[in-house]
Tab-separated table of C-alpha atoms in Angstrom:
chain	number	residue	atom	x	y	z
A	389	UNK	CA	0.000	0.000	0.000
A	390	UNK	CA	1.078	3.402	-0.781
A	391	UNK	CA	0.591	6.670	1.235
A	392	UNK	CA	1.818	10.346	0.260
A	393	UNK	CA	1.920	12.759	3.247
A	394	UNK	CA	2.647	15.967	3.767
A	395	UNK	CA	3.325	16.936	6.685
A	396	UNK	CA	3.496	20.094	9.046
A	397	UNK	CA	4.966	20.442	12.637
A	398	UNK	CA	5.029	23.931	14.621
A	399	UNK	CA	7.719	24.315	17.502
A	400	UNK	CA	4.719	23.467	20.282
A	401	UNK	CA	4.198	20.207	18.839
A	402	UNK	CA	0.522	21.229	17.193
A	403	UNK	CA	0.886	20.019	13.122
A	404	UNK	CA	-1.110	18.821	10.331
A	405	UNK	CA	-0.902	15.688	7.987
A	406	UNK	CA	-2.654	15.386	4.499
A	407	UNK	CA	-2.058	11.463	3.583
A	408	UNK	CA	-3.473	10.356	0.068
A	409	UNK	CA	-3.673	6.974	-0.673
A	410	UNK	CA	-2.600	5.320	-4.117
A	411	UNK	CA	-3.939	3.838	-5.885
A	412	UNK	CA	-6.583	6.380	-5.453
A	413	UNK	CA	-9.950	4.438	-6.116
A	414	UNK	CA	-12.269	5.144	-3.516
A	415	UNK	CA	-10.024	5.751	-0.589
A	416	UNK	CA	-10.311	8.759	1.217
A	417	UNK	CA	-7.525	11.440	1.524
A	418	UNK	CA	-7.128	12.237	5.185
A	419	UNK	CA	-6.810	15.979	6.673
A	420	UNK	CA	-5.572	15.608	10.329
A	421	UNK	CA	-4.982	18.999	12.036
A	422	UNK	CA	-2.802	18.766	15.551
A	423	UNK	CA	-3.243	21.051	18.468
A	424	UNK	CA	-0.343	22.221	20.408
A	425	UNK	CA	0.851	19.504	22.401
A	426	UNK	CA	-0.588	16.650	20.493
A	427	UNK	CA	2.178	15.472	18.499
A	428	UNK	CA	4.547	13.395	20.156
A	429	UNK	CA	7.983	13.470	20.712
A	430	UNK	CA	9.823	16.887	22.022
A	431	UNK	CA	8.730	20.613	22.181
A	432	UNK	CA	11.062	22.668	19.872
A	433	UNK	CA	13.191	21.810	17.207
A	434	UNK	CA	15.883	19.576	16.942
A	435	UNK	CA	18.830	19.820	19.501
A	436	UNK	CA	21.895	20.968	18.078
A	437	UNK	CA	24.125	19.597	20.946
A	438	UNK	CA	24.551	16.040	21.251
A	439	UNK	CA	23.657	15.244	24.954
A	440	UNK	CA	20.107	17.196	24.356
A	441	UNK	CA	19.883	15.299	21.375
A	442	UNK	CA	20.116	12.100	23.016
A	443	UNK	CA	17.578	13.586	25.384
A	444	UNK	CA	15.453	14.244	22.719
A	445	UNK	CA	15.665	10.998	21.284
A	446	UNK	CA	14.779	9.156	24.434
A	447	UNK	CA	11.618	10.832	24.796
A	448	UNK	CA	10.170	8.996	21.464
A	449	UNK	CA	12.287	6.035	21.653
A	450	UNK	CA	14.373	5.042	25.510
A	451	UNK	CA	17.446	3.987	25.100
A	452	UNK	CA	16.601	0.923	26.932
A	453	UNK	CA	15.204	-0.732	23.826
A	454	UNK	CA	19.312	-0.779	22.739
A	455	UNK	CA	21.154	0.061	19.794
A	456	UNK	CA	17.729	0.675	17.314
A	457	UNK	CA	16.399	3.276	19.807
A	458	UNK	CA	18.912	6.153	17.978
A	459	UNK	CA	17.753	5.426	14.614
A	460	UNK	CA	13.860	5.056	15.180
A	461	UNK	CA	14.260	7.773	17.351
A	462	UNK	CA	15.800	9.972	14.837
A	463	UNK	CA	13.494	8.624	12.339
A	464	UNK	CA	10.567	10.113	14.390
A	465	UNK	CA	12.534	13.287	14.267
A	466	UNK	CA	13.777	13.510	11.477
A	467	UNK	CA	10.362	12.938	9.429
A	468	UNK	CA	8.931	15.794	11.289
A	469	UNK	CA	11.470	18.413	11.264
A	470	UNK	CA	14.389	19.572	9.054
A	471	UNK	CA	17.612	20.019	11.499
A	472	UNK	CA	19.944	22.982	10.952
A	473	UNK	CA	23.538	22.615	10.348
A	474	UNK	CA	24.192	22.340	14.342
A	475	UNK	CA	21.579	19.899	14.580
A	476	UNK	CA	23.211	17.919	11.858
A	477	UNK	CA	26.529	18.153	13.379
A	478	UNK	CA	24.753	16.678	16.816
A	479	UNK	CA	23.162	13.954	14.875
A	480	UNK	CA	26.578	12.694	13.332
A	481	UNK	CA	28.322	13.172	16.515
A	482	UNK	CA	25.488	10.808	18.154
A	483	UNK	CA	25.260	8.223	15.526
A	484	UNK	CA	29.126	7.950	15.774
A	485	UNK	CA	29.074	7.709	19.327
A	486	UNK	CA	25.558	4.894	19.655
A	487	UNK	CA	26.962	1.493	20.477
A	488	UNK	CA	25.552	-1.152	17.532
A	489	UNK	CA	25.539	0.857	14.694
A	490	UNK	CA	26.769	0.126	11.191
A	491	UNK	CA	28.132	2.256	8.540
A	492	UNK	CA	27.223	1.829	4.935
A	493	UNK	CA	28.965	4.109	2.873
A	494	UNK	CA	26.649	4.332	-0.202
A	495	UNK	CA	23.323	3.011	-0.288
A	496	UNK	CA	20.635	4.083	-3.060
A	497	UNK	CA	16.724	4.691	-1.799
A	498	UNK	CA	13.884	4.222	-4.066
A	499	UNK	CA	14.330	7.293	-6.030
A	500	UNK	CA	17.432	6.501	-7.186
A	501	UNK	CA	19.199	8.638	-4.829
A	502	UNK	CA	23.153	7.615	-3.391
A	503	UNK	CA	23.313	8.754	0.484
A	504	UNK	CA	24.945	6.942	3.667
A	505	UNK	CA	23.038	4.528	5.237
A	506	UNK	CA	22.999	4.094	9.285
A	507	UNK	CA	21.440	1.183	10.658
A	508	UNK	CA	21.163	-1.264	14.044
A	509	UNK	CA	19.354	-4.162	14.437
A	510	UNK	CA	17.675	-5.886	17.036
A	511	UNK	CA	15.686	-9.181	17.033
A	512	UNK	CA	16.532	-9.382	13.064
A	513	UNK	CA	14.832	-6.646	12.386
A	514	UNK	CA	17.255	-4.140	10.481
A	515	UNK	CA	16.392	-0.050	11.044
A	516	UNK	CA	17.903	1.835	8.631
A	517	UNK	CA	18.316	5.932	7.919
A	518	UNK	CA	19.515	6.562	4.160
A	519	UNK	CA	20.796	10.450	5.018
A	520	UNK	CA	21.821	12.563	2.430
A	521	UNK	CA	26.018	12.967	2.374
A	522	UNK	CA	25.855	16.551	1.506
A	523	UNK	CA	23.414	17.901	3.296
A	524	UNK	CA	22.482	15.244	6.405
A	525	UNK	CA	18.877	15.452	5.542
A	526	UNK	CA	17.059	12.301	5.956
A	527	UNK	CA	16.280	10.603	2.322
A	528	UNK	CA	14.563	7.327	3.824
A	529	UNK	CA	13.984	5.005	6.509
A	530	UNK	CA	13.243	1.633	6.181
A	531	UNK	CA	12.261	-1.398	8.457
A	532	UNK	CA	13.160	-5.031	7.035
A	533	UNK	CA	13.112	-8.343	8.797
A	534	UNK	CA	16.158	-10.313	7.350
A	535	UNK	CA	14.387	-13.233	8.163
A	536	UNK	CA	10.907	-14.564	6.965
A	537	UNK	CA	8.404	-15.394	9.262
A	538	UNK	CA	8.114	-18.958	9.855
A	539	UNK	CA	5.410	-20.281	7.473
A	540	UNK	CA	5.868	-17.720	5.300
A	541	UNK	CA	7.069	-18.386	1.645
A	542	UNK	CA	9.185	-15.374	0.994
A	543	UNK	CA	12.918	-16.444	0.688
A	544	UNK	CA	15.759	-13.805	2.585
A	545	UNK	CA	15.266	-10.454	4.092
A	546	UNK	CA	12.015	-8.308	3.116
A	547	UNK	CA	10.800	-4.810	3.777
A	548	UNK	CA	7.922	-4.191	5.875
A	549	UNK	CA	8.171	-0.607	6.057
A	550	UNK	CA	9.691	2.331	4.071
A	551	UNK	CA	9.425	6.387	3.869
A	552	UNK	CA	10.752	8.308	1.364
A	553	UNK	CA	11.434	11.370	1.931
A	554	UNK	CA	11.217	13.927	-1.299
A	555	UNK	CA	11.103	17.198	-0.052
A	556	UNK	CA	11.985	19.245	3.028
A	557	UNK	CA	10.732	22.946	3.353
A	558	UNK	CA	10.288	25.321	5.931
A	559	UNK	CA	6.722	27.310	5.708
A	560	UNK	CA	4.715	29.800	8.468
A	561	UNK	CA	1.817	27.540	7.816
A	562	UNK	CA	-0.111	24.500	6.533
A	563	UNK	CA	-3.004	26.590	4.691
A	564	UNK	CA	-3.015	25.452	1.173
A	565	UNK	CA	-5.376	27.886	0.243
């Protein structure tokens, strides 16, 4: 199934999503409007110092659950907001730093775009940010079990969830009018 959203998140954590469905047929396109305080995850944008960062990331995802908390943290973070240079800079610094994560120096998304991929995995379930190498932005995340469920008759690794992230803009508002 396919979904385009945009999406729109204010500093106190009010937004607004627009999803469309594809193929279009007779599903409905979906307005959701967010009052302040009814997002989750942290008030403000993102941190541009590491330890806040970290702090940030542990509200959405505790860094209990190990090594895949920092990237489906800053997946949650990242697919709301559009970090600054600092902010970049703290995101590096904490992905270097996160115990259990894997470099992969060129990876292509589903656009056809090269970036560098970040990843962890837990439970064989791989998390994986696709960032772009010039500017940090987040191209995609994806979610794949490496293994099949037992029963199942798909062969190797397989996706079960991926975003893809085309555009990143900065606007006073979500009127499209």
């Amino acid at each position: 199934m396919l979904f385009e959203e945009q999406r729109w998140r204010a500093d106190d954590a009010s937004g607004r999503v627009i999803s469309s469905r594809y193929p279009g047929g007779n599903q409905p396109t979906d307005d959701s409007t967010y009052y302040p305080g009814q997002l989750d995850g942290p008030i403000g944008p993102i941190a541009a110092d590491p330890t806040a960062l970290t702090a940030q990331i542990d509200t959405t995802q505790p860094q209990f659950l190990g090594p895949t908390a920092v990237i489906r943290g800053l997946a949650s973070l990242l697919g709301w907001r559009t970090p600054n240079q600092a902010a970049r800079t703290a995101i590096l610094t904490v992905l270097r730093d996160a115990p259990g994560i894997t470099y992969h120096p060129s990876v292509t998304d589903r656009a056809g775009r090269t970036g560098i991929g970040v990843s962890a995995t837990a439970d064989d379930i791989r998390f994986l940010l696709i960032l772009n190498p010039s500017t940090g932005e987040l191209l995609a995340y994806e979610r794949a079990a490496l293994t099949p469920p037992a029963g199942s008759d798909r062969n190797g690794a397989f996706v079960d969830d991926y975003h893809l992230y085309l555009v990143h803009t900065h606007t006073t508002s979500s009127d499209n009018s």
